[in-house]
Short mmCIF file of C-alpha atoms and ligand atoms in Angstrom, two decimals:
data_model
loop_
_atom_site.label_atom_id
_atom_site.label_comp_id
_atom_site.label_asym_id
_atom_site.label_seq_id
_atom_site.Cartn_x
_atom_site.Cartn_y
_atom_site.Cartn_z
CA MET A 351 -78.40 -76.22 -27.19
CA ARG A 352 -79.60 -73.42 -29.36
CA LYS A 353 -78.20 -71.21 -32.37
CA TYR A 354 -79.49 -68.58 -33.95
CA ILE A 355 -78.64 -65.80 -36.74
CA VAL A 356 -79.98 -62.46 -37.03
CA ILE A 357 -80.28 -60.59 -40.36
CA GLY A 358 -81.44 -57.36 -41.13
CA ALA A 359 -80.39 -53.95 -42.75
CA GLN A 360 -78.62 -51.25 -40.95
CA GLY A 361 -80.95 -50.01 -37.89
CA SER A 362 -83.19 -52.98 -38.25
CA GLY A 363 -82.55 -53.60 -34.55
CA LYS A 364 -80.50 -56.76 -34.91
CA GLY A 365 -78.35 -55.75 -31.82
CA THR A 366 -81.14 -54.94 -29.68
CA GLN A 367 -83.21 -58.22 -30.79
CA ALA A 368 -80.37 -60.38 -30.60
CA GLN A 369 -79.51 -59.27 -27.01
CA LEU A 370 -83.14 -59.52 -25.64
CA LEU A 371 -83.13 -63.12 -26.99
CA ALA A 372 -79.89 -64.12 -25.36
CA ARG A 373 -80.61 -62.38 -22.02
CA ASP A 374 -83.88 -64.27 -21.80
CA LEU A 375 -82.86 -67.98 -23.31
CA ASP A 376 -79.08 -67.76 -21.59
CA LEU A 377 -77.31 -67.49 -24.99
CA VAL A 378 -74.20 -65.78 -25.60
CA HIS A 379 -74.77 -62.62 -28.06
CA ILE A 380 -72.27 -62.06 -30.55
CA SER A 381 -71.83 -59.12 -32.88
CA VAL A 382 -69.43 -59.06 -35.24
CA GLY A 383 -69.70 -55.05 -35.68
CA ASP A 384 -69.14 -54.75 -32.09
CA ILE A 385 -66.22 -56.90 -32.13
CA PHE A 386 -64.39 -54.74 -34.98
CA ARG A 387 -65.66 -51.84 -33.18
CA TRP A 388 -63.65 -52.89 -30.04
CA HIS A 389 -60.70 -53.38 -31.91
CA VAL A 390 -60.83 -50.06 -33.55
CA GLN A 391 -61.71 -48.07 -30.25
CA ASN A 392 -58.80 -49.85 -28.57
CA HIS A 393 -56.32 -49.31 -31.45
CA THR A 394 -55.50 -52.81 -31.91
CA LYS A 395 -53.03 -54.12 -35.04
CA LEU A 396 -56.45 -55.65 -36.45
CA GLY A 397 -58.33 -52.44 -36.08
CA ALA A 398 -56.19 -50.37 -37.53
CA GLN A 399 -56.81 -53.00 -40.50
CA VAL A 400 -60.39 -52.60 -40.64
CA ARG A 401 -60.68 -48.63 -39.89
CA ARG A 402 -60.90 -47.24 -42.83
CA VAL A 403 -63.34 -50.23 -44.67
CA MET A 404 -65.57 -49.81 -41.78
CA ALA A 405 -65.85 -46.17 -41.95
CA ALA A 406 -66.62 -46.28 -45.71
CA GLY A 407 -69.63 -48.83 -45.19
CA GLU A 408 -67.74 -51.59 -46.91
CA LEU A 409 -67.17 -55.08 -45.88
CA VAL A 410 -64.08 -56.44 -44.35
CA GLY A 411 -62.52 -59.31 -46.09
CA ASP A 412 -64.14 -62.62 -45.47
CA ASP A 413 -60.96 -64.48 -44.21
CA MET A 414 -60.40 -61.99 -41.29
CA VAL A 415 -64.58 -62.08 -40.88
CA GLU A 416 -64.12 -65.48 -40.52
CA GLY A 417 -61.43 -65.90 -38.50
CA ILE A 418 -62.84 -63.38 -35.80
CA VAL A 419 -65.78 -65.60 -35.86
CA ARG A 420 -64.25 -68.84 -35.20
CA ALA A 421 -61.92 -67.54 -32.78
CA ARG A 422 -65.14 -66.20 -30.83
CA LEU A 423 -67.08 -69.51 -30.98
CA ASP A 424 -64.04 -71.49 -30.00
CA GLN A 425 -64.17 -69.73 -26.63
CA HIS A 426 -66.86 -72.52 -26.12
CA ASP A 427 -68.38 -70.21 -23.39
CA TRP A 428 -71.80 -70.80 -24.95
CA ASN A 429 -73.11 -73.56 -22.94
CA PHE A 430 -76.71 -72.98 -24.13
CA GLY A 431 -76.19 -71.88 -27.40
CA PHE A 432 -75.79 -68.30 -28.99
CA VAL A 433 -76.98 -65.65 -31.43
CA ILE A 434 -74.94 -64.04 -33.63
CA ASP A 435 -75.69 -60.56 -35.60
CA GLY A 436 -73.78 -59.16 -38.49
CA PHE A 437 -72.67 -62.39 -39.86
CA PRO A 438 -73.16 -63.96 -42.28
CA ARG A 439 -73.33 -60.98 -44.90
CA ASN A 440 -72.36 -62.85 -48.01
CA ARG A 441 -72.72 -66.30 -49.33
CA ARG A 442 -69.07 -67.41 -48.93
CA GLN A 443 -69.70 -66.45 -45.11
CA ALA A 444 -72.93 -68.22 -44.92
CA GLU A 445 -71.15 -71.25 -46.57
CA PHE A 446 -68.62 -71.13 -44.48
CA PHE A 447 -70.75 -71.13 -41.17
CA LEU A 448 -73.02 -73.91 -42.45
CA GLU A 449 -70.12 -76.08 -42.66
CA SER A 450 -68.86 -75.73 -39.50
CA TYR A 451 -72.15 -75.39 -37.18
CA ASP A 452 -75.77 -76.53 -37.60
CA ILE A 453 -78.49 -73.76 -36.87
CA ASP A 454 -81.97 -73.74 -35.18
CA GLY A 455 -83.12 -70.64 -37.08
CA VAL A 456 -82.37 -67.46 -39.14
CA ILE A 457 -83.98 -64.47 -37.83
CA HIS A 458 -84.53 -62.07 -40.83
CA LEU A 459 -85.55 -58.54 -39.69
CA ASP A 460 -87.39 -56.79 -42.66
CA LEU A 461 -87.08 -53.20 -42.57
CA PRO A 462 -87.93 -50.77 -45.82
CA ASP A 463 -85.01 -48.78 -47.23
CA ALA A 464 -86.37 -45.30 -46.24
CA GLU A 465 -87.15 -46.15 -42.77
CA VAL A 466 -83.52 -47.83 -42.56
CA ARG A 467 -82.25 -44.35 -43.45
CA ARG A 468 -84.47 -42.29 -41.17
CA ARG A 469 -83.07 -44.69 -37.88
CA VAL A 470 -79.71 -44.69 -38.78
CA LEU A 471 -79.13 -40.80 -39.28
CA ALA A 472 -80.76 -40.54 -35.85
CA ARG A 473 -78.49 -43.33 -34.20
CA ARG A 474 -75.60 -41.95 -31.58
CA LEU A 475 -73.54 -44.23 -29.72
CA CYS A 476 -71.56 -43.48 -26.38
CA SER A 477 -68.10 -43.02 -26.75
CA ARG A 478 -67.15 -44.30 -23.41
CA CYS A 479 -69.35 -47.32 -22.83
CA GLY A 480 -71.13 -48.20 -26.04
CA MET A 481 -74.69 -47.65 -25.05
CA ASP A 482 -76.88 -47.07 -28.08
CA TYR A 483 -79.31 -43.94 -28.27
CA ASN A 484 -81.58 -42.64 -31.25
CA LEU A 485 -82.49 -39.34 -31.28
CA ILE A 486 -86.33 -40.13 -32.78
CA ALA A 487 -87.39 -43.37 -30.47
CA ASP A 488 -84.53 -43.35 -27.57
CA ARG A 489 -83.41 -39.91 -26.55
CA PRO A 490 -80.97 -39.18 -24.03
CA THR A 491 -82.02 -37.21 -20.88
CA ARG A 492 -79.22 -34.66 -21.27
CA GLU A 493 -78.41 -33.70 -24.97
CA GLY A 494 -75.05 -35.21 -26.14
CA ARG A 495 -74.42 -37.28 -22.80
CA CYS A 496 -74.99 -40.99 -21.89
CA ASP A 497 -77.66 -41.58 -19.33
CA VAL A 498 -75.55 -44.49 -17.83
CA CYS A 499 -72.11 -43.06 -17.92
CA GLY A 500 -71.90 -39.62 -18.90
CA GLY A 501 -69.57 -40.16 -21.61
CA ASP A 502 -69.97 -38.15 -24.92
CA LEU A 503 -72.24 -39.22 -27.79
CA VAL A 504 -70.98 -39.28 -30.98
CA THR A 505 -72.45 -40.55 -34.35
CA ARG A 506 -70.51 -43.98 -35.70
CA GLU A 507 -68.30 -43.07 -38.40
CA ASP A 508 -70.06 -45.25 -40.56
CA ASP A 509 -73.61 -43.32 -40.18
CA THR A 510 -73.06 -40.69 -42.55
CA GLU A 511 -75.37 -40.31 -45.57
CA GLU A 512 -72.79 -41.62 -48.08
CA ALA A 513 -71.64 -44.53 -46.12
CA LEU A 514 -74.83 -45.60 -45.57
CA ALA A 515 -76.00 -45.47 -49.18
CA GLU A 516 -72.87 -48.05 -50.04
CA ARG A 517 -74.00 -50.10 -47.14
CA LEU A 518 -77.52 -50.48 -47.96
CA ARG A 519 -76.45 -51.20 -51.84
CA LEU A 520 -74.12 -53.98 -50.28
CA TYR A 521 -76.70 -55.32 -48.15
CA HIS A 522 -79.07 -55.74 -50.82
CA GLU A 523 -76.38 -57.48 -53.37
CA LYS A 524 -74.78 -59.56 -50.60
CA VAL A 525 -77.26 -60.48 -48.08
CA ASP A 526 -80.38 -61.36 -50.36
CA PRO A 527 -78.63 -64.20 -51.56
CA VAL A 528 -77.92 -65.40 -47.98
CA LEU A 529 -81.60 -65.11 -47.29
CA GLU A 530 -82.31 -67.29 -50.01
CA LEU A 531 -79.86 -70.14 -49.61
CA PHE A 532 -81.14 -70.47 -45.87
CA GLY A 533 -84.76 -69.88 -46.94
CA ARG A 534 -84.16 -72.96 -48.67
CA LYS A 535 -83.46 -74.87 -45.65
CA GLU A 536 -86.08 -73.74 -44.33
CA TYR A 537 -84.42 -72.04 -41.87
CA VAL A 538 -85.42 -68.41 -42.28
CA VAL A 539 -88.44 -66.49 -40.26
CA THR A 540 -89.19 -63.10 -41.37
CA VAL A 541 -90.24 -60.45 -38.72
CA ASP A 542 -91.60 -56.79 -39.59
CA ALA A 543 -89.08 -54.58 -38.11
CA ARG A 544 -91.28 -51.46 -37.97
CA PRO A 545 -93.13 -51.84 -34.71
CA PRO A 546 -91.90 -51.29 -31.27
CA ILE A 547 -89.03 -53.21 -29.62
CA GLY A 548 -91.27 -55.45 -27.63
CA ASP A 549 -93.51 -56.19 -30.60
CA VAL A 550 -90.79 -57.55 -32.86
CA GLN A 551 -89.37 -59.64 -29.83
CA ARG A 552 -92.92 -61.39 -29.40
CA ALA A 553 -93.34 -62.09 -33.09
CA LEU A 554 -90.04 -63.48 -33.67
CA ARG A 555 -90.44 -65.42 -30.43
CA GLU A 556 -93.96 -66.68 -31.60
CA LYS A 557 -92.29 -67.55 -35.28
CA LEU A 558 -89.35 -69.37 -33.72
CA ARG A 559 -92.24 -71.42 -31.51
CA LEU A 560 -90.39 -69.80 -28.28
CA PRO A 561 -92.20 -68.84 -24.96
CA PRO A 562 -93.38 -65.27 -24.99
CA PRO A 563 -91.14 -62.56 -23.53
P1 AMP B 1744 -72.49 -53.75 -37.99
O1 AMP B 1744 -72.51 -52.81 -36.67
O2 AMP B 1744 -72.76 -54.95 -38.06
O3 AMP B 1744 -73.26 -52.89 -39.18
O4 AMP B 1744 -71.20 -53.81 -38.66
C1 AMP B 1744 -70.24 -52.62 -38.88
C2 AMP B 1744 -69.29 -52.87 -40.01
O5 AMP B 1744 -68.39 -53.93 -39.62
C3 AMP B 1744 -69.88 -53.32 -41.27
O6 AMP B 1744 -70.11 -52.18 -42.11
C4 AMP B 1744 -68.42 -54.16 -41.83
O7 AMP B 1744 -67.47 -53.09 -42.49
C5 AMP B 1744 -68.23 -54.59 -40.57
N1 AMP B 1744 -68.70 -56.11 -40.69
C6 AMP B 1744 -69.27 -56.51 -39.57
N2 AMP B 1744 -69.81 -57.66 -39.97
C7 AMP B 1744 -69.13 -58.08 -40.88
C8 AMP B 1744 -69.38 -59.16 -41.89
N3 AMP B 1744 -69.81 -60.45 -41.62
N4 AMP B 1744 -68.62 -59.47 -43.10
C9 AMP B 1744 -67.90 -58.54 -43.42
N5 AMP B 1744 -67.89 -56.94 -42.82
C10 AMP B 1744 -68.29 -57.06 -41.61
#
């Protein structure tokens, strides 16, 4: 059983790296942001509660986030373990997690703020199937259309300059103490998130002493 957390600023590749790791090790990938986006897209009651907070780049309340994480992990479909991204995002969430679950490692994807801005403002998402694109590194074949399902590509509501500035500010204010807390327990491996996707994955596997991809 393996349990990992991926922490990194917006655009650092948390979701991508978590997915690659999960696929190879047969882990369940849990993205808290994706769960919230699903609720917003499907107009659930919870979606209505979080939509505005998300669009402004602010953090959803801890009780709600902890409830979502607990409900997801209570499904117990993670026989070989899980890799969770987007959580914990502050000290209280980190303490909640440490009380309930033991972890094998925290992967910190390190990306300078200037690169965060460059990447995030180029990010596009398929409105139908949720596939990610990036106008710098990962362009769709046809402009504005998803290669997989032909759906319209849109900008995430929280990927504007204004919301991003707020998310980055919050990231440093709230997540740095989380890294410090986990760091004290010697769980954290820091990986440079600037190289290509495959290189980052190789580096983090090496640091976690896992077989190469
Ligand atoms: P992400 O896709 O991880 O950037 O998450 C998108 C948005 O979902 C964030 O800007 C928050 O509004 C909300 N969110 C995701 N994870 C958390 C969390 N652990 N705590 C609070 N809000 C969260």
